[in-house]
Amino acid sequence: VQLQASGGGLAQAGGSLRLSCAASGRIISINEMGWHRQPPGKQRELVASITRLGSTNYADSVKGRFTISRDNARNTVYLQMNSLTPEDTAVYYCNAPGARAWGSSSRDYWGQGTLVTVSS
């Protein structure tokens, strides 16, 4: 399974960005998809996750500002980020924990990361 993230870039504080992450390959099933981020000099942290049935989970720091969604038919997950602050500056990674692919046991997959920079 390959995860390709896109949509990062530069935004001003108070602005919005939308990230996308498309999964491809010999996919059997992907139950959960999510976004993590790693701010400069800090550890990677969960931002949001969503199950195939649409159950969502958010970090407290993004609740009410970020919205995760997915298109199961396209194996794509989105992250709509509103009211951005400089503290949201980070490399954002999409992941698919426990995804199943033909010829491989269930495992976690990660995208390559996309940089989001929020200026004050």
GROMACS .gro file of N, CA and C in nm, residues 38-102:
model
  195
   38GLN      N    1   0.430   1.633   1.302
   38GLN     CA    2   0.551   1.648   1.380
   38GLN      C    3   0.599   1.792   1.369
   39PRO      N    4   0.573   1.872   1.474
   39PRO     CA    5   0.623   2.010   1.473
   39PRO      C    6   0.775   2.012   1.481
   40PRO      N    7   0.838   2.121   1.442
   40PRO     CA    8   0.984   2.130   1.448
   40PRO      C    9   1.036   2.104   1.589
   41GLY      N   10   1.127   2.010   1.603
   41GLY     CA   11   1.189   1.982   1.731
   41GLY      C   12   1.102   1.906   1.830
   42LYS      N   13   0.988   1.857   1.784
   42LYS     CA   14   0.897   1.786   1.874
   42LYS      C   15   0.866   1.647   1.820
   43GLN      N   16   0.800   1.569   1.902
   43GLN     CA   17   0.764   1.434   1.863
   43GLN      C   18   0.639   1.434   1.775
   44ARG      N   19   0.626   1.328   1.700
   44ARG     CA   20   0.506   1.312   1.618
   44ARG      C   21   0.386   1.289   1.708
   45GLU      N   22   0.272   1.346   1.669
   45GLU     CA   23   0.152   1.334   1.750
   45GLU      C   24   0.032   1.310   1.660
   46LEU      N   25  -0.068   1.242   1.716
   46LEU     CA   26  -0.191   1.218   1.643
   46LEU      C   27  -0.269   1.348   1.629
   47VAL      N   28  -0.320   1.373   1.510
   47VAL     CA   29  -0.407   1.488   1.486
   47VAL      C   30  -0.552   1.443   1.482
   48ALA      N   31  -0.581   1.344   1.397
   48ALA     CA   32  -0.717   1.296   1.382
   48ALA      C   33  -0.715   1.161   1.313
   49SER      N   34  -0.819   1.083   1.337
   49SER     CA   35  -0.832   0.955   1.270
   49SER      C   36  -0.978   0.930   1.239
   50ILE      N   37  -1.002   0.841   1.144
   50ILE     CA   38  -1.139   0.810   1.103
   50ILE      C   39  -1.144   0.664   1.059
   51THR      N   40  -1.249   0.596   1.102
   51THR     CA   41  -1.268   0.458   1.062
   51THR      C   42  -1.345   0.451   0.930
   52ARG      N   43  -1.351   0.333   0.876
   52ARG     CA   44  -1.423   0.314   0.750
   52ARG      C   45  -1.571   0.349   0.764
   53LEU      N   46  -1.625   0.331   0.884
   53LEU     CA   47  -1.766   0.362   0.908
   53LEU      C   48  -1.787   0.508   0.947
   54GLY      N   49  -1.680   0.585   0.957
   54GLY     CA   50  -1.694   0.727   0.981
   54GLY      C   51  -1.677   0.773   1.124
   55SER      N   52  -1.637   0.683   1.212
   55SER     CA   53  -1.613   0.724   1.349
   55SER      C   54  -1.481   0.801   1.355
   56THR      N   55  -1.485   0.918   1.420
   56THR     CA   56  -1.368   1.007   1.420
   56THR      C   57  -1.311   1.027   1.560
   57ASN      N   58  -1.185   1.067   1.561
   57ASN     CA   59  -1.115   1.097   1.685
   57ASN      C   60  -1.022   1.214   1.657
   58TYR      N   61  -1.019   1.312   1.748
   58TYR     CA   62  -0.939   1.432   1.728
   58TYR      C   63  -0.852   1.460   1.849
   59ALA      N   64  -0.735   1.516   1.825
   59ALA     CA   65  -0.656   1.570   1.933
   59ALA      C   66  -0.728   1.692   1.989
   60ASP      N   67  -0.715   1.714   2.119
   60ASP     CA   68  -0.783   1.828   2.182
   60ASP      C   69  -0.743   1.960   2.117
   61SER      N   70  -0.620   1.969   2.074
   61SER     CA   71  -0.569   2.095   2.021
   61SER      C   72  -0.631   2.135   1.887
   62VAL      N   73  -0.697   2.042   1.819
   62VAL     CA   74  -0.754   2.073   1.688
   62VAL      C   75  -0.906   2.060   1.686
   63LYS      N   76  -0.965   2.016   1.795
   63LYS     CA   77  -1.111   2.001   1.798
   63LYS      C   78  -1.180   2.134   1.768
   64GLY      N   79  -1.278   2.127   1.681
   64GLY     CA   80  -1.352   2.247   1.645
   64GLY      C   81  -1.288   2.327   1.533
   65ARG      N   82  -1.165   2.292   1.496
   65ARG     CA   83  -1.096   2.364   1.388
   65ARG      C   84  -1.066   2.274   1.268
   66PHE      N   85  -1.033   2.150   1.296
   66PHE     CA   86  -0.999   2.055   1.190
   66PHE      C   87  -1.112   1.954   1.173
   67THR      N   88  -1.131   1.910   1.050
   67THR     CA   89  -1.230   1.807   1.021
   67THR      C   90  -1.167   1.701   0.932
   68ILE      N   91  -1.175   1.577   0.977
   68ILE     CA   92  -1.125   1.466   0.897
   68ILE      C   93  -1.243   1.399   0.827
   69SER      N   94  -1.220   1.357   0.705
   69SER     CA   95  -1.323   1.286   0.629
   69SER      C   96  -1.254   1.189   0.534
   70ARG      N   97  -1.332   1.101   0.476
   70ARG     CA   98  -1.270   1.006   0.383
   70ARG      C   99  -1.369   0.964   0.276
   71ASP      N  100  -1.314   0.923   0.165
   71ASP     CA  101  -1.390   0.868   0.053
   71ASP      C  102  -1.347   0.722   0.041
   72ASN      N  103  -1.429   0.631   0.089
   72ASN     CA  104  -1.390   0.491   0.090
   72ASN      C  105  -1.372   0.436  -0.051
   73ALA      N  106  -1.452   0.482  -0.144
   73ALA     CA  107  -1.441   0.432  -0.281
   73ALA      C  108  -1.306   0.467  -0.343
   74ARG      N  109  -1.250   0.579  -0.301
   74ARG     CA  110  -1.121   0.625  -0.354
   74ARG      C  111  -1.006   0.599  -0.258
   75ASN      N  112  -1.036   0.536  -0.144
   75ASN     CA  113  -0.932   0.512  -0.043
   75ASN      C  114  -0.854   0.640  -0.013
   76THR      N  115  -0.927   0.746   0.005
   76THR     CA  116  -0.866   0.877   0.026
   76THR      C  117  -0.918   0.938   0.155
   77VAL      N  118  -0.828   0.999   0.229
   77VAL     CA  119  -0.864   1.068   0.353
   77VAL      C  120  -0.827   1.215   0.338
   78TYR      N  121  -0.909   1.301   0.395
   78TYR     CA  122  -0.890   1.445   0.387
   78TYR      C  123  -0.878   1.504   0.527
   79LEU      N  124  -0.811   1.616   0.536
   79LEU     CA  125  -0.805   1.692   0.660
   79LEU      C  126  -0.828   1.839   0.626
   80GLN      N  127  -0.945   1.889   0.662
   80GLN     CA  128  -0.976   2.030   0.643
   80GLN      C  129  -0.931   2.103   0.769
   81MET      N  130  -0.840   2.198   0.750
   81MET     CA  131  -0.783   2.270   0.863
   81MET      C  132  -0.823   2.416   0.855
   82ASN      N  133  -0.899   2.460   0.952
   82ASN     CA  134  -0.945   2.600   0.958
   82ASN      C  135  -0.887   2.668   1.080
   83SER      N  136  -0.896   2.799   1.082
   83SER     CA  137  -0.848   2.879   1.194
   83SER      C  138  -0.706   2.840   1.234
   84LEU      N  139  -0.622   2.829   1.136
   84LEU     CA  140  -0.485   2.784   1.161
   84LEU      C  141  -0.408   2.884   1.247
   85THR      N  142  -0.321   2.830   1.329
   85THR     CA  143  -0.232   2.911   1.412
   85THR      C  144  -0.088   2.868   1.385
   86PRO      N  145   0.009   2.952   1.422
   86PRO     CA  146   0.149   2.912   1.402
   86PRO      C  147   0.184   2.780   1.471
   87GLU      N  148   0.109   2.746   1.577
   87GLU     CA  149   0.135   2.621   1.648
   87GLU      C  150   0.096   2.498   1.565
   88ASP      N  151   0.025   2.518   1.457
   88ASP     CA  152  -0.010   2.408   1.367
   88ASP      C  153   0.101   2.379   1.267
   89THR      N  154   0.204   2.460   1.265
   89THR     CA  155   0.316   2.437   1.175
   89THR      C  156   0.382   2.303   1.206
   90ALA      N  157   0.391   2.219   1.105
   90ALA     CA  158   0.445   2.084   1.125
   90ALA      C  159   0.451   2.013   0.990
   91VAL      N  160   0.518   1.901   0.990
   91VAL     CA  161   0.506   1.807   0.879
   91VAL      C  162   0.390   1.714   0.912
   92TYR      N  163   0.296   1.704   0.822
   92TYR     CA  164   0.177   1.622   0.844
   92TYR      C  165   0.191   1.491   0.766
   93TYR      N  166   0.165   1.383   0.837
   93TYR     CA  167   0.177   1.249   0.780
   93TYR      C  168   0.040   1.180   0.784
   94CYS      N  169   0.003   1.117   0.676
   94CYS     CA  170  -0.115   1.032   0.680
   94CYS      C  171  -0.072   0.889   0.708
   95ASN      N  172  -0.161   0.813   0.767
   95ASN     CA  173  -0.128   0.674   0.791
   95ASN      C  174  -0.251   0.586   0.783
   96ALA      N  175  -0.227   0.460   0.766
   96ALA     CA  176  -0.333   0.360   0.758
   96ALA      C  177  -0.289   0.242   0.845
   97PRO      N  178  -0.322   0.248   0.973
   97PRO     CA  179  -0.279   0.142   1.063
   97PRO      C  180  -0.357   0.013   1.038
   98GLY      N  181  -0.286  -0.097   1.034
   98GLY     CA  182  -0.352  -0.226   1.019
   98GLY      C  183  -0.412  -0.250   0.883
   99ALA      N  184  -0.366  -0.178   0.782
   99ALA     CA  185  -0.420  -0.199   0.646
   99ALA      C  186  -0.379  -0.337   0.593
  100ARG      N  187  -0.466  -0.392   0.510
  100ARG     CA  188  -0.440  -0.525   0.455
  100ARG      C  189  -0.421  -0.515   0.304
  101ALA      N  190  -0.318  -0.579   0.256
  101ALA     CA  191  -0.289  -0.579   0.113
  101ALA      C  192  -0.259  -0.720   0.068
  102TRP      N  193  -0.286  -0.748  -0.059
  102TRP     CA  194  -0.257  -0.880  -0.115
  102TRP      C  195  -0.107  -0.908  -0.105
   0.00000   0.00000   0.00000
